[in-house]
PDB file of C-alpha atoms in Angstrom:
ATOM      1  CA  UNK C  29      -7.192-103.113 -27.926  1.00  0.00           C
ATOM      2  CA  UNK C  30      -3.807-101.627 -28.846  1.00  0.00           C
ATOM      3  CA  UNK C  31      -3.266 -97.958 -28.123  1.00  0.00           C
ATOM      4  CA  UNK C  32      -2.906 -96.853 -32.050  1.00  0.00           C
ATOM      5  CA  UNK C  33      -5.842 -98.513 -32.841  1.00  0.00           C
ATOM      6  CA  UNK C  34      -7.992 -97.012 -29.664  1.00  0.00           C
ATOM      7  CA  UNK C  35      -6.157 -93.713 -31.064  1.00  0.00           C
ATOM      8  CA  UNK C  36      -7.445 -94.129 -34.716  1.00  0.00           C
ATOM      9  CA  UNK C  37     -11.108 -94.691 -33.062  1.00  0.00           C
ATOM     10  CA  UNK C  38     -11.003 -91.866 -31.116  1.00  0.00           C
ATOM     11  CA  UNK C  39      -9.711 -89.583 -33.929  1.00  0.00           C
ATOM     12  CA  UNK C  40     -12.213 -91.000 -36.591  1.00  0.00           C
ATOM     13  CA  UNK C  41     -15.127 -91.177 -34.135  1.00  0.00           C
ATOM     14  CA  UNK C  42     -14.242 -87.508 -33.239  1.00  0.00           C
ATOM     15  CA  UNK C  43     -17.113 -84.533 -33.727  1.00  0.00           C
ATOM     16  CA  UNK C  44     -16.544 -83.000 -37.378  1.00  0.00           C
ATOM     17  CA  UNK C  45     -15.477 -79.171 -37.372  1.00  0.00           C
ATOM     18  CA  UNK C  46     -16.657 -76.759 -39.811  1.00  0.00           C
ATOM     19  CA  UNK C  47     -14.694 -77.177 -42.982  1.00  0.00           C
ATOM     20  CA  UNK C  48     -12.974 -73.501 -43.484  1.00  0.00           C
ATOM     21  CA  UNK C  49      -9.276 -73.387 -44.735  1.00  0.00           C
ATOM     22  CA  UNK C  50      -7.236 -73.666 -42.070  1.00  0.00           C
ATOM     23  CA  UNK C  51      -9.144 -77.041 -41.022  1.00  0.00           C
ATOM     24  CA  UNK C  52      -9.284 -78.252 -44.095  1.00  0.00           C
ATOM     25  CA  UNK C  53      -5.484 -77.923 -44.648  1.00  0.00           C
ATOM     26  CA  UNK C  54      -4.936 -79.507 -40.817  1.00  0.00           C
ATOM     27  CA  UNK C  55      -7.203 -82.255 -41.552  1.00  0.00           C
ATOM     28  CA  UNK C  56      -5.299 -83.158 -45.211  1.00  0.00           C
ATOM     29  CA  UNK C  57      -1.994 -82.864 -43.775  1.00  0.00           C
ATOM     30  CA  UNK C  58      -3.026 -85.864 -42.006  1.00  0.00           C
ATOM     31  CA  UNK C  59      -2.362 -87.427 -45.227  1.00  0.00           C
ATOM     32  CA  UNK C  60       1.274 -88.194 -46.365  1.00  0.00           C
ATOM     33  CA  UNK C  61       2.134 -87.934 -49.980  1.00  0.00           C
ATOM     34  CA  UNK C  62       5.015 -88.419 -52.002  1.00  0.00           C
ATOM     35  CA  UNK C  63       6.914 -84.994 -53.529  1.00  0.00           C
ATOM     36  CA  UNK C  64       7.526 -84.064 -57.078  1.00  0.00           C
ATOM     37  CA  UNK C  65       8.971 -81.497 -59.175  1.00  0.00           C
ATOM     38  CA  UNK C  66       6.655 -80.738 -62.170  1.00  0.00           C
ATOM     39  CA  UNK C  67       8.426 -79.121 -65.268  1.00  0.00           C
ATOM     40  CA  UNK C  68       7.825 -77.867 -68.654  1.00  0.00           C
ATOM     41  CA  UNK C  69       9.578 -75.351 -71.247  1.00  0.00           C
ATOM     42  CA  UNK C  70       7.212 -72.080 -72.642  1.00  0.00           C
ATOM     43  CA  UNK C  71       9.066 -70.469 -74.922  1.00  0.00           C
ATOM     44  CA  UNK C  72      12.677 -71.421 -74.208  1.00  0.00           C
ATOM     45  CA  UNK C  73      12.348 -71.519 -70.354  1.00  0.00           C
ATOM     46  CA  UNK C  74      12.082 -73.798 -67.921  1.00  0.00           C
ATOM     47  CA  UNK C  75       9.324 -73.416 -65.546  1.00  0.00           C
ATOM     48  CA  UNK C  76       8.948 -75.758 -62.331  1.00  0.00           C
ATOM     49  CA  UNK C  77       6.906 -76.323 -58.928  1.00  0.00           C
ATOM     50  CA  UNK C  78       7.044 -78.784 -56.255  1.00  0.00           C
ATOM     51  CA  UNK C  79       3.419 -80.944 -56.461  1.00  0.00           C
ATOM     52  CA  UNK C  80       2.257 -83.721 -53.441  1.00  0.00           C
ATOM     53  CA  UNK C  81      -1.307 -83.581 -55.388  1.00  0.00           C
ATOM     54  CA  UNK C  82       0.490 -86.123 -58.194  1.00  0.00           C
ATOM     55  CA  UNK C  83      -0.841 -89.947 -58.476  1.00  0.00           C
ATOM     56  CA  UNK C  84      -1.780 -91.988 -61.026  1.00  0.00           C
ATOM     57  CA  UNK C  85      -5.467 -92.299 -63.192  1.00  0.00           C
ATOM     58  CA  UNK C  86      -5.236 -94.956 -65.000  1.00  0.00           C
ATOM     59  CA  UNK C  87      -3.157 -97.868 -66.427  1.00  0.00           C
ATOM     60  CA  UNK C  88      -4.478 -98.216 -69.774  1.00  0.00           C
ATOM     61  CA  UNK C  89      -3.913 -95.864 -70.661  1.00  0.00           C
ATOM     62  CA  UNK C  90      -0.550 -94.515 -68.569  1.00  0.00           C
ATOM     63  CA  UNK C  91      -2.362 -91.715 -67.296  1.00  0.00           C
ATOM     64  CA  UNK C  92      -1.159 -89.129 -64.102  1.00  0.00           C
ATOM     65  CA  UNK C  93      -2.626 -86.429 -63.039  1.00  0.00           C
ATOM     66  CA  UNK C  94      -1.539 -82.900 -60.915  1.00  0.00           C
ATOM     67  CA  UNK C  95      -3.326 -80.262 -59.439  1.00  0.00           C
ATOM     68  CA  UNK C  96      -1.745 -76.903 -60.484  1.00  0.00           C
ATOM     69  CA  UNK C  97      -2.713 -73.424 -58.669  1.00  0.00           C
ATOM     70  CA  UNK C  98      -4.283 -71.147 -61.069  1.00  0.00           C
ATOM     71  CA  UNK C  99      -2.567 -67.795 -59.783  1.00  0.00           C
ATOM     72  CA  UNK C 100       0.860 -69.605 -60.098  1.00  0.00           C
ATOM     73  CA  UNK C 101       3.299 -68.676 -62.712  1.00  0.00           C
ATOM     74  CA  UNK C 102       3.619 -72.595 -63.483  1.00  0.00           C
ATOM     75  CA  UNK C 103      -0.018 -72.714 -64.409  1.00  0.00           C
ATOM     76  CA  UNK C 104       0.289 -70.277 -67.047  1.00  0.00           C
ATOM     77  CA  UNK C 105       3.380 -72.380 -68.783  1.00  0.00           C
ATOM     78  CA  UNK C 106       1.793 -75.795 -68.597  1.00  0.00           C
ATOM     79  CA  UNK C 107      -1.612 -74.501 -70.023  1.00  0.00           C
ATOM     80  CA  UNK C 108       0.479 -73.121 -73.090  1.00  0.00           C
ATOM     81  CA  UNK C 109       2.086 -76.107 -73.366  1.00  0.00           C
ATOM     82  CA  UNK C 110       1.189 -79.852 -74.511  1.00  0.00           C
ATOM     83  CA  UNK C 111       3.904 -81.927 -72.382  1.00  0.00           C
ATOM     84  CA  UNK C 112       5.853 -81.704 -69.326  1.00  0.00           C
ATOM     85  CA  UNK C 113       7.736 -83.927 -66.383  1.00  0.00           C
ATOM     86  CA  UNK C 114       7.454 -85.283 -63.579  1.00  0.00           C
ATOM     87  CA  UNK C 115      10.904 -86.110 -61.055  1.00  0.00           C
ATOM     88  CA  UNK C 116       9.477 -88.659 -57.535  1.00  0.00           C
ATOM     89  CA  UNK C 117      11.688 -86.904 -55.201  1.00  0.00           C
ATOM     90  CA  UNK C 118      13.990 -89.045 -53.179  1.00  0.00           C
ATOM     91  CA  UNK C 119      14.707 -87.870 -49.538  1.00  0.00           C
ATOM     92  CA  UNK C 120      18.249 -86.688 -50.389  1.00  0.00           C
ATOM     93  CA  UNK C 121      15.804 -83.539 -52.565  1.00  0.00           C
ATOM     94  CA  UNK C 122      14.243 -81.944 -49.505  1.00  0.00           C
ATOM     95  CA  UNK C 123      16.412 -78.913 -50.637  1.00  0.00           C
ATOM     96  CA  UNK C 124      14.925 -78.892 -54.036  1.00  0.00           C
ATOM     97  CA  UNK C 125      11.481 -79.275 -53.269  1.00  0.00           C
ATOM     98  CA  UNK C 126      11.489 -76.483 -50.937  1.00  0.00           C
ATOM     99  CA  UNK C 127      13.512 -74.728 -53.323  1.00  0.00           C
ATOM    100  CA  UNK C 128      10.608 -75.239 -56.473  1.00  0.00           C
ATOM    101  CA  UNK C 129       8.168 -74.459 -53.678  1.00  0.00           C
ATOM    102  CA  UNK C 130       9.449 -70.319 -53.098  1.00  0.00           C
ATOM    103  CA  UNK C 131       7.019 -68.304 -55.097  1.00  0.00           C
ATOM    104  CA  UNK C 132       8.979 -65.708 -56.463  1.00  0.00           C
ATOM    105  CA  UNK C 133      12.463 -67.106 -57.179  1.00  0.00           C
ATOM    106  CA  UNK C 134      13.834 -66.221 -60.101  1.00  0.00           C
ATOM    107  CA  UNK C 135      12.783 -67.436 -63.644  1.00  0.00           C
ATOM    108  CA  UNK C 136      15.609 -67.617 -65.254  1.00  0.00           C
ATOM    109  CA  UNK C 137      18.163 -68.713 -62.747  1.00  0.00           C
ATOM    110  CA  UNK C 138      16.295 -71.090 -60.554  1.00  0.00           C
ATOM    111  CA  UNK C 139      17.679 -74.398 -61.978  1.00  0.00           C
ATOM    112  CA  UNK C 140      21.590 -73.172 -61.645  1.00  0.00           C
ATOM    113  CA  UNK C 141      22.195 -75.120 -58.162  1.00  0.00           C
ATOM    114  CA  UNK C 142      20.006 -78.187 -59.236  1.00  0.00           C
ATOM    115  CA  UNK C 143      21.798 -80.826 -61.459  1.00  0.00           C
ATOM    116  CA  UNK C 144      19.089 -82.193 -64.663  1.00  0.00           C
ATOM    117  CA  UNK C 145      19.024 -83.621 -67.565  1.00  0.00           C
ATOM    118  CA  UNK C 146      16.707 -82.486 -70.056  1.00  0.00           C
ATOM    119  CA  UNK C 147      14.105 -85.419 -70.880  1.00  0.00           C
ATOM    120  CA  UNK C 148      13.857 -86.895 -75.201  1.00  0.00           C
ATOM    121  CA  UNK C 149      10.329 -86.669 -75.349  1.00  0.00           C
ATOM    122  CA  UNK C 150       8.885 -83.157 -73.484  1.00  0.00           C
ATOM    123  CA  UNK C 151      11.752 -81.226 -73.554  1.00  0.00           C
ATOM    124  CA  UNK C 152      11.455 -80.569 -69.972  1.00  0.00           C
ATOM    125  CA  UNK C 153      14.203 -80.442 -67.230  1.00  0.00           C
ATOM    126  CA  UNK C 154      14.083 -84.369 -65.084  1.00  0.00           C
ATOM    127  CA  UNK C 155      15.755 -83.922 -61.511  1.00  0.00           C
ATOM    128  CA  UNK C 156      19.122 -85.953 -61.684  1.00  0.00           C
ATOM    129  CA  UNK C 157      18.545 -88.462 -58.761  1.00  0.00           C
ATOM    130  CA  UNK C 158      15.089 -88.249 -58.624  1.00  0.00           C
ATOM    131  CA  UNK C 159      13.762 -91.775 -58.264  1.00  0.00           C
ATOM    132  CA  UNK C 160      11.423 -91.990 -61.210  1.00  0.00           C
ATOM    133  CA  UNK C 161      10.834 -89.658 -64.147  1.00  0.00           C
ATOM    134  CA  UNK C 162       7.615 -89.647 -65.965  1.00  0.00           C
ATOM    135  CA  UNK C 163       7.050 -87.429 -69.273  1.00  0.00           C
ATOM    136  CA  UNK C 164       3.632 -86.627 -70.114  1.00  0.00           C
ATOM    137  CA  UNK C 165       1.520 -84.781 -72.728  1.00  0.00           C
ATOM    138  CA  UNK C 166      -1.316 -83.203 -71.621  1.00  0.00           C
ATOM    139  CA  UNK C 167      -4.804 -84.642 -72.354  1.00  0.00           C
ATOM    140  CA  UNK C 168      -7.472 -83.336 -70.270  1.00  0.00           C
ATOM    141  CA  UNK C 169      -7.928 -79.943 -68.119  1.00  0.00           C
ATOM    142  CA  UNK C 170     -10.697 -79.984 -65.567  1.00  0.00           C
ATOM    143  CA  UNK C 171     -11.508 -76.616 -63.001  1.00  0.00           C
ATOM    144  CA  UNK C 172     -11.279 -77.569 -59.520  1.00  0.00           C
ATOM    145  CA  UNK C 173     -12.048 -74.439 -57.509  1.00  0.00           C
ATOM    146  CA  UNK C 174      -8.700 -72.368 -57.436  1.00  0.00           C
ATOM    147  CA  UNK C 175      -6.498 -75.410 -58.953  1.00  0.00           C
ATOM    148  CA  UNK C 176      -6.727 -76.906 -62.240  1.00  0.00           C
ATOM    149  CA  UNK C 177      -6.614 -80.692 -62.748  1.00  0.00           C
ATOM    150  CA  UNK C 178      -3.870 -81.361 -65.307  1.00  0.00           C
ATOM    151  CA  UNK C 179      -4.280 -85.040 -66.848  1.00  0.00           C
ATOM    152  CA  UNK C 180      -1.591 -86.187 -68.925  1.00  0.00           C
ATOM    153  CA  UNK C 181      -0.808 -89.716 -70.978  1.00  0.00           C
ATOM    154  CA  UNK C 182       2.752 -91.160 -69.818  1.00  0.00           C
ATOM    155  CA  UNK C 183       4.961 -90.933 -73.476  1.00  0.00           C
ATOM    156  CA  UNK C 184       8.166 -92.312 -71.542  1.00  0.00           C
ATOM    157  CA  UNK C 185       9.058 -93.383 -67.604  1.00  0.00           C
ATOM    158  CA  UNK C 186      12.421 -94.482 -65.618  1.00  0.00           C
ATOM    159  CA  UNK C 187      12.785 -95.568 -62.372  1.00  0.00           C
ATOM    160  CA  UNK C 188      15.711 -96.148 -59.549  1.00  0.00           C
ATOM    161  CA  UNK C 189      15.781 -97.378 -56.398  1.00  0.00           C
ATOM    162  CA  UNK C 190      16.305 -95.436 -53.268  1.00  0.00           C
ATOM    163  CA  UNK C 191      14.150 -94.051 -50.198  1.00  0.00           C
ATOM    164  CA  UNK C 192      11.618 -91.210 -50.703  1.00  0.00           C
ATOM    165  CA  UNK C 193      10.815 -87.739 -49.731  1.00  0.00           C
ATOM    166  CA  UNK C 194       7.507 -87.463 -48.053  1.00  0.00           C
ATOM    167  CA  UNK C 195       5.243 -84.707 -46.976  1.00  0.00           C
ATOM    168  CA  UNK C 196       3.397 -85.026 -43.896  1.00  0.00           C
ATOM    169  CA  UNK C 197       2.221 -82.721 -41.281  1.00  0.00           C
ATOM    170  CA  UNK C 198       2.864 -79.618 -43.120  1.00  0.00           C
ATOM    171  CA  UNK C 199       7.041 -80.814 -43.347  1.00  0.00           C
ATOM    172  CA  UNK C 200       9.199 -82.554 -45.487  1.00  0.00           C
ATOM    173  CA  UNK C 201       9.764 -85.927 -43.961  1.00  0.00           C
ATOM    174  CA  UNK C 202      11.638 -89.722 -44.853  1.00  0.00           C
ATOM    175  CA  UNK C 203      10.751 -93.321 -44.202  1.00  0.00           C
ATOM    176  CA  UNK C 204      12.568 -93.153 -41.132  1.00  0.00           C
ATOM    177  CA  UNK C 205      10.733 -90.212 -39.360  1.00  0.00           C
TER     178      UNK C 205
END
């Protein structure tokens, strides 16, 4: 038996802890994820976060779903409004996705540094170089414990090629790490 598979054995055959938060995070950053930058516009500005909790729902229809904290100031601007963005990150954005992670930077300025375009069909700010851009309306809500579940039907979608940014053991990391 190979040593990553007698590894994976002994991890998945090891005694379960008691789920409190600090576990729970451990065990889920066990899990790598893409990185996105969710946007929207509430009343003439542009709001932002950096999401892993993004993936797809459903194919017919193009539905994606993201898991917003409800304390944040972003959850306040995409509950007031019907559509938003989404920008895949590619591994050249660690920068930004940090950057849309700081709770507290400033409102107004906080897109100066980062190059966008501002997408035809939500009005929202897209991440130039991003490797895909989805815009979405919003089409379902559902309470999950402190994070909303924001569902939203795909109205447009582009895609390049390149590498992506991933998020694994609590850091930013690339296919090559």
């Amino acid at each position: 038996m190979s040593e990553a598979v007698e590894g994976a054995l002994t991890a998945s055959s090891a005694a379960p802890r008691p789920v409190g938060e600090a576990g729970f995070r451990d065990t889920m950053a066990r899990f790598a994820t893409g990185v996105t930058v969710v946007t929207c516009v509430q009343d003439g500005f542009d709001h932002a976060m950096t999401a892993n909790s993004f993936t797809s729902v459903s194919l017919d229809p193009p539905l994606v779903l993201v898991c917003v904290e409800d304390d944040s100031r972003f959850h306040e601007a995409i509950s007031a409004v019907g559509t938003w963005a989404v920008s895949v990150l590619a591994e050249h954005q660690k920068g930004r996705a940090s950057w849309f992670a700081t709770r507290g930077r400033p409102l107004v300025a906080q897109f100066d540094a980062t190059p966008t375009h501002r997408g035809e069909l939500s009005g929202a700010l897209l991440l130039d170089g991003a490797l895909a851009h989805l815009e979405c309306r919003t089409v379902a809500v559902h309470r999950a414990g402190d994070h909303d579940i924001v569902v939203g039907e795909v109205l447009g979608l582009a895609a390049a090629d390149g590498r992506p940014l991933l998020y694994f053991g609590h850091g930013f990391r690339t296919l090559g790490d």
